[in-house]
Short mmCIF file of C-alpha atoms in Angstrom, two decimals:
data_model
loop_
_atom_site.label_atom_id
_atom_site.label_comp_id
_atom_site.label_asym_id
_atom_site.label_seq_id
_atom_site.Cartn_x
_atom_site.Cartn_y
_atom_site.Cartn_z
CA UNK Z 1 50.18 63.75 41.41
CA UNK Z 2 48.27 62.08 44.22
CA UNK Z 3 44.72 60.90 43.56
CA UNK Z 4 43.47 63.89 45.56
CA UNK Z 5 45.54 66.28 43.42
CA UNK Z 6 44.16 64.67 40.26
CA UNK Z 7 40.60 65.11 41.55
CA UNK Z 8 41.26 68.78 42.32
CA UNK Z 9 42.91 69.35 38.94
CA UNK Z 10 39.93 67.73 37.20
CA UNK Z 11 37.61 70.17 38.97
CA UNK Z 12 39.83 73.14 38.02
CA UNK Z 13 39.78 72.17 34.33
CA UNK Z 14 36.07 71.38 34.37
CA UNK Z 15 36.63 67.99 32.75
CA UNK Z 16 33.97 65.29 32.77
CA UNK Z 17 35.05 61.69 33.18
CA UNK Z 18 34.25 61.18 29.50
CA UNK Z 19 36.48 64.09 28.44
CA UNK Z 20 39.36 62.90 30.61
CA UNK Z 21 39.05 59.37 29.22
CA UNK Z 22 39.15 60.75 25.67
CA UNK Z 23 42.26 62.88 26.31
CA UNK Z 24 44.20 60.30 28.32
CA UNK Z 25 43.31 57.24 26.26
CA UNK Z 26 42.32 55.42 29.47
CA UNK Z 27 39.02 53.48 29.46
CA UNK Z 28 36.14 55.47 30.97
CA UNK Z 29 35.45 52.84 33.64
CA UNK Z 30 39.09 52.94 34.77
CA UNK Z 31 39.05 56.74 35.03
CA UNK Z 32 35.86 56.63 37.09
CA UNK Z 33 37.27 54.02 39.47
CA UNK Z 34 40.53 55.92 40.03
CA UNK Z 35 39.12 59.42 40.48
CA UNK Z 36 36.09 58.07 42.29
CA UNK Z 37 38.38 56.61 44.93
CA UNK Z 38 37.57 52.97 44.22
CA UNK Z 39 40.98 52.08 42.76
CA UNK Z 40 43.55 53.23 45.33
CA UNK Z 41 46.74 52.13 43.54
CA UNK Z 42 46.40 52.47 39.73
CA UNK Z 43 49.03 51.02 37.43
CA UNK Z 44 52.05 53.25 36.82
CA UNK Z 45 51.36 53.77 33.11
CA UNK Z 46 47.70 54.59 33.85
CA UNK Z 47 48.70 57.18 36.44
CA UNK Z 48 51.21 58.74 34.01
CA UNK Z 49 48.59 59.03 31.26
CA UNK Z 50 46.14 60.72 33.64
CA UNK Z 51 48.82 63.11 34.91
CA UNK Z 52 49.69 64.05 31.33
CA UNK Z 53 46.04 64.72 30.48
CA UNK Z 54 45.47 66.74 33.64
CA UNK Z 55 48.54 68.90 32.99
CA UNK Z 56 46.45 70.47 30.20
CA UNK Z 57 46.47 74.19 30.89
CA UNK Z 58 49.48 74.58 33.19
CA UNK Z 59 51.41 77.73 32.22
CA UNK Z 60 55.15 78.00 31.71
CA UNK Z 61 57.03 78.97 34.87
CA UNK Z 62 57.22 82.71 35.59
CA UNK Z 63 55.48 83.45 32.30
CA UNK Z 64 58.57 82.51 30.27
CA UNK Z 65 58.24 81.08 26.81
CA UNK Z 66 58.33 77.28 26.96
CA UNK Z 67 60.89 75.86 24.58
CA UNK Z 68 61.55 72.35 25.81
CA UNK Z 69 59.47 69.32 26.56
CA UNK Z 70 56.48 70.44 24.51
CA UNK Z 71 54.01 67.72 23.70
CA UNK Z 72 50.35 67.63 22.65
CA UNK Z 73 47.62 66.25 24.85
CA UNK Z 74 45.89 69.20 26.48
CA UNK Z 75 42.42 70.42 25.58
CA UNK Z 76 41.96 71.28 21.90
CA UNK Z 77 45.58 70.31 21.21
CA UNK Z 78 47.05 72.72 23.79
CA UNK Z 79 50.81 72.23 24.12
CA UNK Z 80 51.97 71.27 27.58
CA UNK Z 81 55.21 72.86 28.70
CA UNK Z 82 57.36 70.56 30.78
CA UNK Z 83 60.48 72.69 31.00
CA UNK Z 84 61.16 76.39 30.52
CA UNK Z 85 63.51 77.85 27.95
CA UNK Z 86 66.09 78.42 30.67
CA UNK Z 87 66.42 74.67 31.27
CA UNK Z 88 68.69 74.14 28.27
CA UNK Z 89 70.40 77.46 27.79
CA UNK Z 90 67.51 79.87 27.36
CA UNK Z 91 67.24 79.62 23.57
CA UNK Z 92 64.03 80.27 21.70
CA UNK Z 93 62.01 77.57 19.98
CA UNK Z 94 63.66 76.57 16.74
CA UNK Z 95 67.16 77.57 17.85
CA UNK Z 96 68.27 74.36 19.54
CA UNK Z 97 70.95 72.19 17.91
CA UNK Z 98 72.57 68.80 18.45
CA UNK Z 99 75.02 70.48 20.82
CA UNK Z 100 72.08 71.24 23.13
CA UNK Z 101 70.58 67.80 22.53
CA UNK Z 102 73.71 66.01 23.71
CA UNK Z 103 73.86 68.10 26.89
CA UNK Z 104 70.54 66.67 28.08
CA UNK Z 105 70.95 63.80 30.61
CA UNK Z 106 70.42 60.36 29.04
CA UNK Z 107 67.65 59.49 31.48
CA UNK Z 108 65.60 62.43 30.12
CA UNK Z 109 64.34 61.15 26.76
CA UNK Z 110 63.72 63.89 24.21
CA UNK Z 111 63.61 64.45 20.46
CA UNK Z 112 64.97 67.41 18.53
CA UNK Z 113 62.83 68.43 15.54
CA UNK Z 114 63.63 71.53 13.51
CA UNK Z 115 65.40 73.14 16.45
CA UNK Z 116 62.65 72.40 19.01
CA UNK Z 117 63.16 69.95 21.88
CA UNK Z 118 60.17 67.70 22.63
CA UNK Z 119 59.79 65.62 25.76
CA UNK Z 120 59.20 61.86 25.40
CA UNK Z 121 57.20 60.26 28.21
CA UNK Z 122 58.22 56.79 29.37
CA UNK Z 123 56.45 54.14 27.26
CA UNK Z 124 53.72 52.03 28.84
CA UNK Z 125 53.86 48.23 28.89
CA UNK Z 126 51.26 48.07 26.09
CA UNK Z 127 53.33 50.54 24.04
CA UNK Z 128 56.50 48.51 24.54
CA UNK Z 129 54.84 45.21 23.68
CA UNK Z 130 53.34 46.52 20.44
CA UNK Z 131 56.69 47.92 19.39
CA UNK Z 132 58.44 44.69 20.29
CA UNK Z 133 55.97 42.52 18.40
CA UNK Z 134 56.14 44.61 15.22
CA UNK Z 135 59.94 44.56 15.43
CA UNK Z 136 59.92 40.77 15.93
CA UNK Z 137 57.77 40.16 12.85
CA UNK Z 138 60.00 42.36 10.69
CA UNK Z 139 63.20 40.80 12.03
CA UNK Z 140 61.88 37.26 11.51
CA UNK Z 141 60.92 37.99 7.91
CA UNK Z 142 64.28 39.57 7.07
CA UNK Z 143 66.21 36.73 8.70
CA UNK Z 144 64.15 33.98 7.06
CA UNK Z 145 64.66 35.56 3.65
CA UNK Z 146 68.33 36.37 4.25
CA UNK Z 147 67.64 40.03 3.59
CA UNK Z 148 70.25 42.76 3.94
CA UNK Z 149 67.93 45.28 5.60
CA UNK Z 150 68.41 45.94 9.32
CA UNK Z 151 65.43 46.07 11.72
CA UNK Z 152 65.94 48.28 14.78
CA UNK Z 153 63.94 49.31 17.84
CA UNK Z 154 63.98 52.38 20.10
CA UNK Z 155 65.91 53.87 21.80
CA UNK Z 156 68.05 54.74 18.77
CA UNK Z 157 69.00 58.17 17.45
CA UNK Z 158 68.10 58.99 13.84
CA UNK Z 159 69.70 62.14 12.41
CA UNK Z 160 66.88 62.40 9.91
CA UNK Z 161 67.95 65.41 7.84
CA UNK Z 162 71.70 64.90 8.36
CA UNK Z 163 71.85 68.41 9.85
CA UNK Z 164 72.28 69.67 13.41
CA UNK Z 165 68.63 70.61 14.06
CA UNK Z 166 66.81 67.25 14.05
CA UNK Z 167 67.33 63.98 15.96
CA UNK Z 168 64.37 61.62 16.35
CA UNK Z 169 63.79 58.26 18.06
CA UNK Z 170 61.25 56.19 16.07
CA UNK Z 171 59.77 53.22 17.92
CA UNK Z 172 60.55 50.68 15.17
CA UNK Z 173 62.49 51.15 11.94
CA UNK Z 174 64.09 49.30 9.05
CA UNK Z 175 67.22 50.53 7.28
CA UNK Z 176 68.20 48.87 3.99
CA UNK Z 177 71.28 51.01 3.26
CA UNK Z 178 73.77 49.78 5.84
CA UNK Z 179 76.03 52.76 5.20
CA UNK Z 180 73.49 54.89 7.07
CA UNK Z 181 74.30 53.13 10.36
CA UNK Z 182 77.40 54.67 11.93
CA UNK Z 183 78.51 54.53 15.56
CA UNK Z 184 75.06 53.63 16.79
CA UNK Z 185 73.29 56.45 14.92
CA UNK Z 186 71.22 56.35 11.73
CA UNK Z 187 72.21 59.13 9.33
CA UNK Z 188 69.43 59.89 6.89
CA UNK Z 189 65.95 58.48 6.34
CA UNK Z 190 65.13 54.86 7.28
CA UNK Z 191 63.15 52.90 4.71
CA UNK Z 192 60.39 51.95 7.15
CA UNK Z 193 59.22 53.55 10.40
CA UNK Z 194 56.47 52.49 12.81
CA UNK Z 195 55.40 54.73 15.68
CA UNK Z 196 53.24 53.36 18.52
CA UNK Z 197 50.78 56.11 19.42
CA UNK Z 198 50.36 57.27 23.02
CA UNK Z 199 48.36 60.15 24.54
CA UNK Z 200 51.48 62.32 24.86
CA UNK Z 201 52.83 61.75 21.33
CA UNK Z 202 49.68 61.12 19.25
CA UNK Z 203 49.41 64.54 17.59
CA UNK Z 204 53.16 64.82 16.98
CA UNK Z 205 53.36 61.36 15.41
CA UNK Z 206 50.30 61.94 13.23
CA UNK Z 207 51.20 65.39 11.93
CA UNK Z 208 54.67 66.78 12.58
CA UNK Z 209 56.52 63.49 12.20
CA UNK Z 210 54.45 62.44 9.21
CA UNK Z 211 55.51 65.63 7.44
CA UNK Z 212 59.15 65.24 8.49
CA UNK Z 213 59.36 61.59 7.45
CA UNK Z 214 57.71 62.31 4.11
CA UNK Z 215 60.08 65.18 3.37
CA UNK Z 216 63.16 63.21 4.44
CA UNK Z 217 62.39 60.30 2.10
CA UNK Z 218 61.05 57.57 4.41
CA UNK Z 219 59.42 55.03 2.11
CA UNK Z 220 56.76 53.67 4.47
CA UNK Z 221 55.26 54.92 7.73
CA UNK Z 222 52.98 53.03 10.12
CA UNK Z 223 50.97 54.45 13.01
CA UNK Z 224 49.91 51.73 15.44
CA UNK Z 225 47.13 52.97 17.73
CA UNK Z 226 46.80 50.68 20.80
CA UNK Z 227 43.81 52.64 22.15
CA UNK Z 228 41.65 52.71 19.02
CA UNK Z 229 43.04 49.34 17.89
CA UNK Z 230 43.91 50.56 14.42
CA UNK Z 231 46.93 50.63 12.11
CA UNK Z 232 47.38 53.47 9.62
CA UNK Z 233 49.78 52.69 6.77
CA UNK Z 234 51.33 55.38 4.59
CA UNK Z 235 52.98 54.14 1.39
CA UNK Z 236 55.06 57.29 1.03
CA UNK Z 237 57.20 55.90 -1.77
CA UNK Z 238 54.22 55.70 -4.11
CA UNK Z 239 52.28 58.68 -2.70
CA UNK Z 240 49.29 56.48 -1.96
CA UNK Z 241 46.42 57.52 0.29
CA UNK Z 242 46.75 55.98 3.77
CA UNK Z 243 45.23 52.56 4.39
CA UNK Z 244 43.50 51.92 7.72
CA UNK Z 245 43.38 48.49 9.34
CA UNK Z 246 42.06 47.07 12.61
CA UNK Z 247 43.66 44.68 15.07
CA UNK Z 248 41.70 41.91 13.36
CA UNK Z 249 43.58 42.35 10.09
CA UNK Z 250 46.75 41.12 8.44
CA UNK Z 251 48.87 44.03 7.21
CA UNK Z 252 51.46 43.71 4.45
CA UNK Z 253 54.72 45.67 4.42
CA UNK Z 254 55.02 47.76 1.26
CA UNK Z 255 58.83 48.01 1.17
CA UNK Z 256 58.97 44.21 0.95
CA UNK Z 257 56.47 44.15 -1.95
CA UNK Z 258 53.71 42.92 0.34
CA UNK Z 259 55.47 39.60 0.98
CA UNK Z 260 56.02 40.37 4.67
CA UNK Z 261 52.64 40.15 6.39
CA UNK Z 262 52.04 41.01 10.05
CA UNK Z 263 48.98 39.39 11.62
CA UNK Z 264 47.72 41.94 14.13
CA UNK Z 265 44.97 39.62 15.36
CA UNK Z 266 47.57 37.19 16.68
CA UNK Z 267 49.58 39.95 18.32
CA UNK Z 268 46.48 41.40 19.97
CA UNK Z 269 45.43 37.99 21.23
CA UNK Z 270 48.84 37.57 22.89
CA UNK Z 271 48.64 40.86 24.77
CA UNK Z 272 44.87 41.05 25.32
CA UNK Z 273 45.41 40.39 29.04
CA UNK Z 274 46.96 43.85 29.43
CA UNK Z 275 43.86 45.50 28.00
CA UNK Z 276 41.61 43.44 30.24
CA UNK Z 277 43.63 44.39 33.33
CA UNK Z 278 42.84 48.07 32.63
CA UNK Z 279 39.08 47.50 32.77
#
């Protein structure tokens, strides 16, 4: 969208600047500058987040049922349809398989969950850096302690249920059973997964994926929220209530008996400049 198209779409939806900032995850001041015409050339990731938020109530083409590229982010959790059912063979939601998944061009990143294909927006620089830093801390700990677990980072296919209806791409993961890694694919549940939240994946990561990972046997699940500067830790192995941390805290990794500790304050300090550039 052009800036003018975003302004028109904002008027159509009746959004205030505050509402749009909440939905997109972009700071209020940045939203006001862009849609107020002060910032003429916003950063790519900022533009993408605003476009996603402003897609809110767009209907599926020709009134067809949307079956692909569905992701949360619209008002009140409205699903945004990116592709129609005809795009990948005209199947209904829940009927897609790995055969359909592998027909999708590699440059179009998607996930297959219980027969539904979900679009994955390109990660922002902040998203990539958080994922990379968490991966680095895990990899360093495993290497220093000569561990046998394998740390991995997206893009990497995980055939979570070992069936033909689910293939996910977690942002960061650790696999301790090396037999699960075959031909570049993880078969079965990783021991540890961290997802970096973004406006387009927040609801899916916090609900649908949480349920899927729990059911599949993932031992530990982290949600890193760059916008709210929080880390939610689920110790799924011991059925503990989630623990919530801030970017000022040190967070221990449960699968390593708390001996691996990630200092989020140091990571945030290293990438603070990206947050400041968005102001």
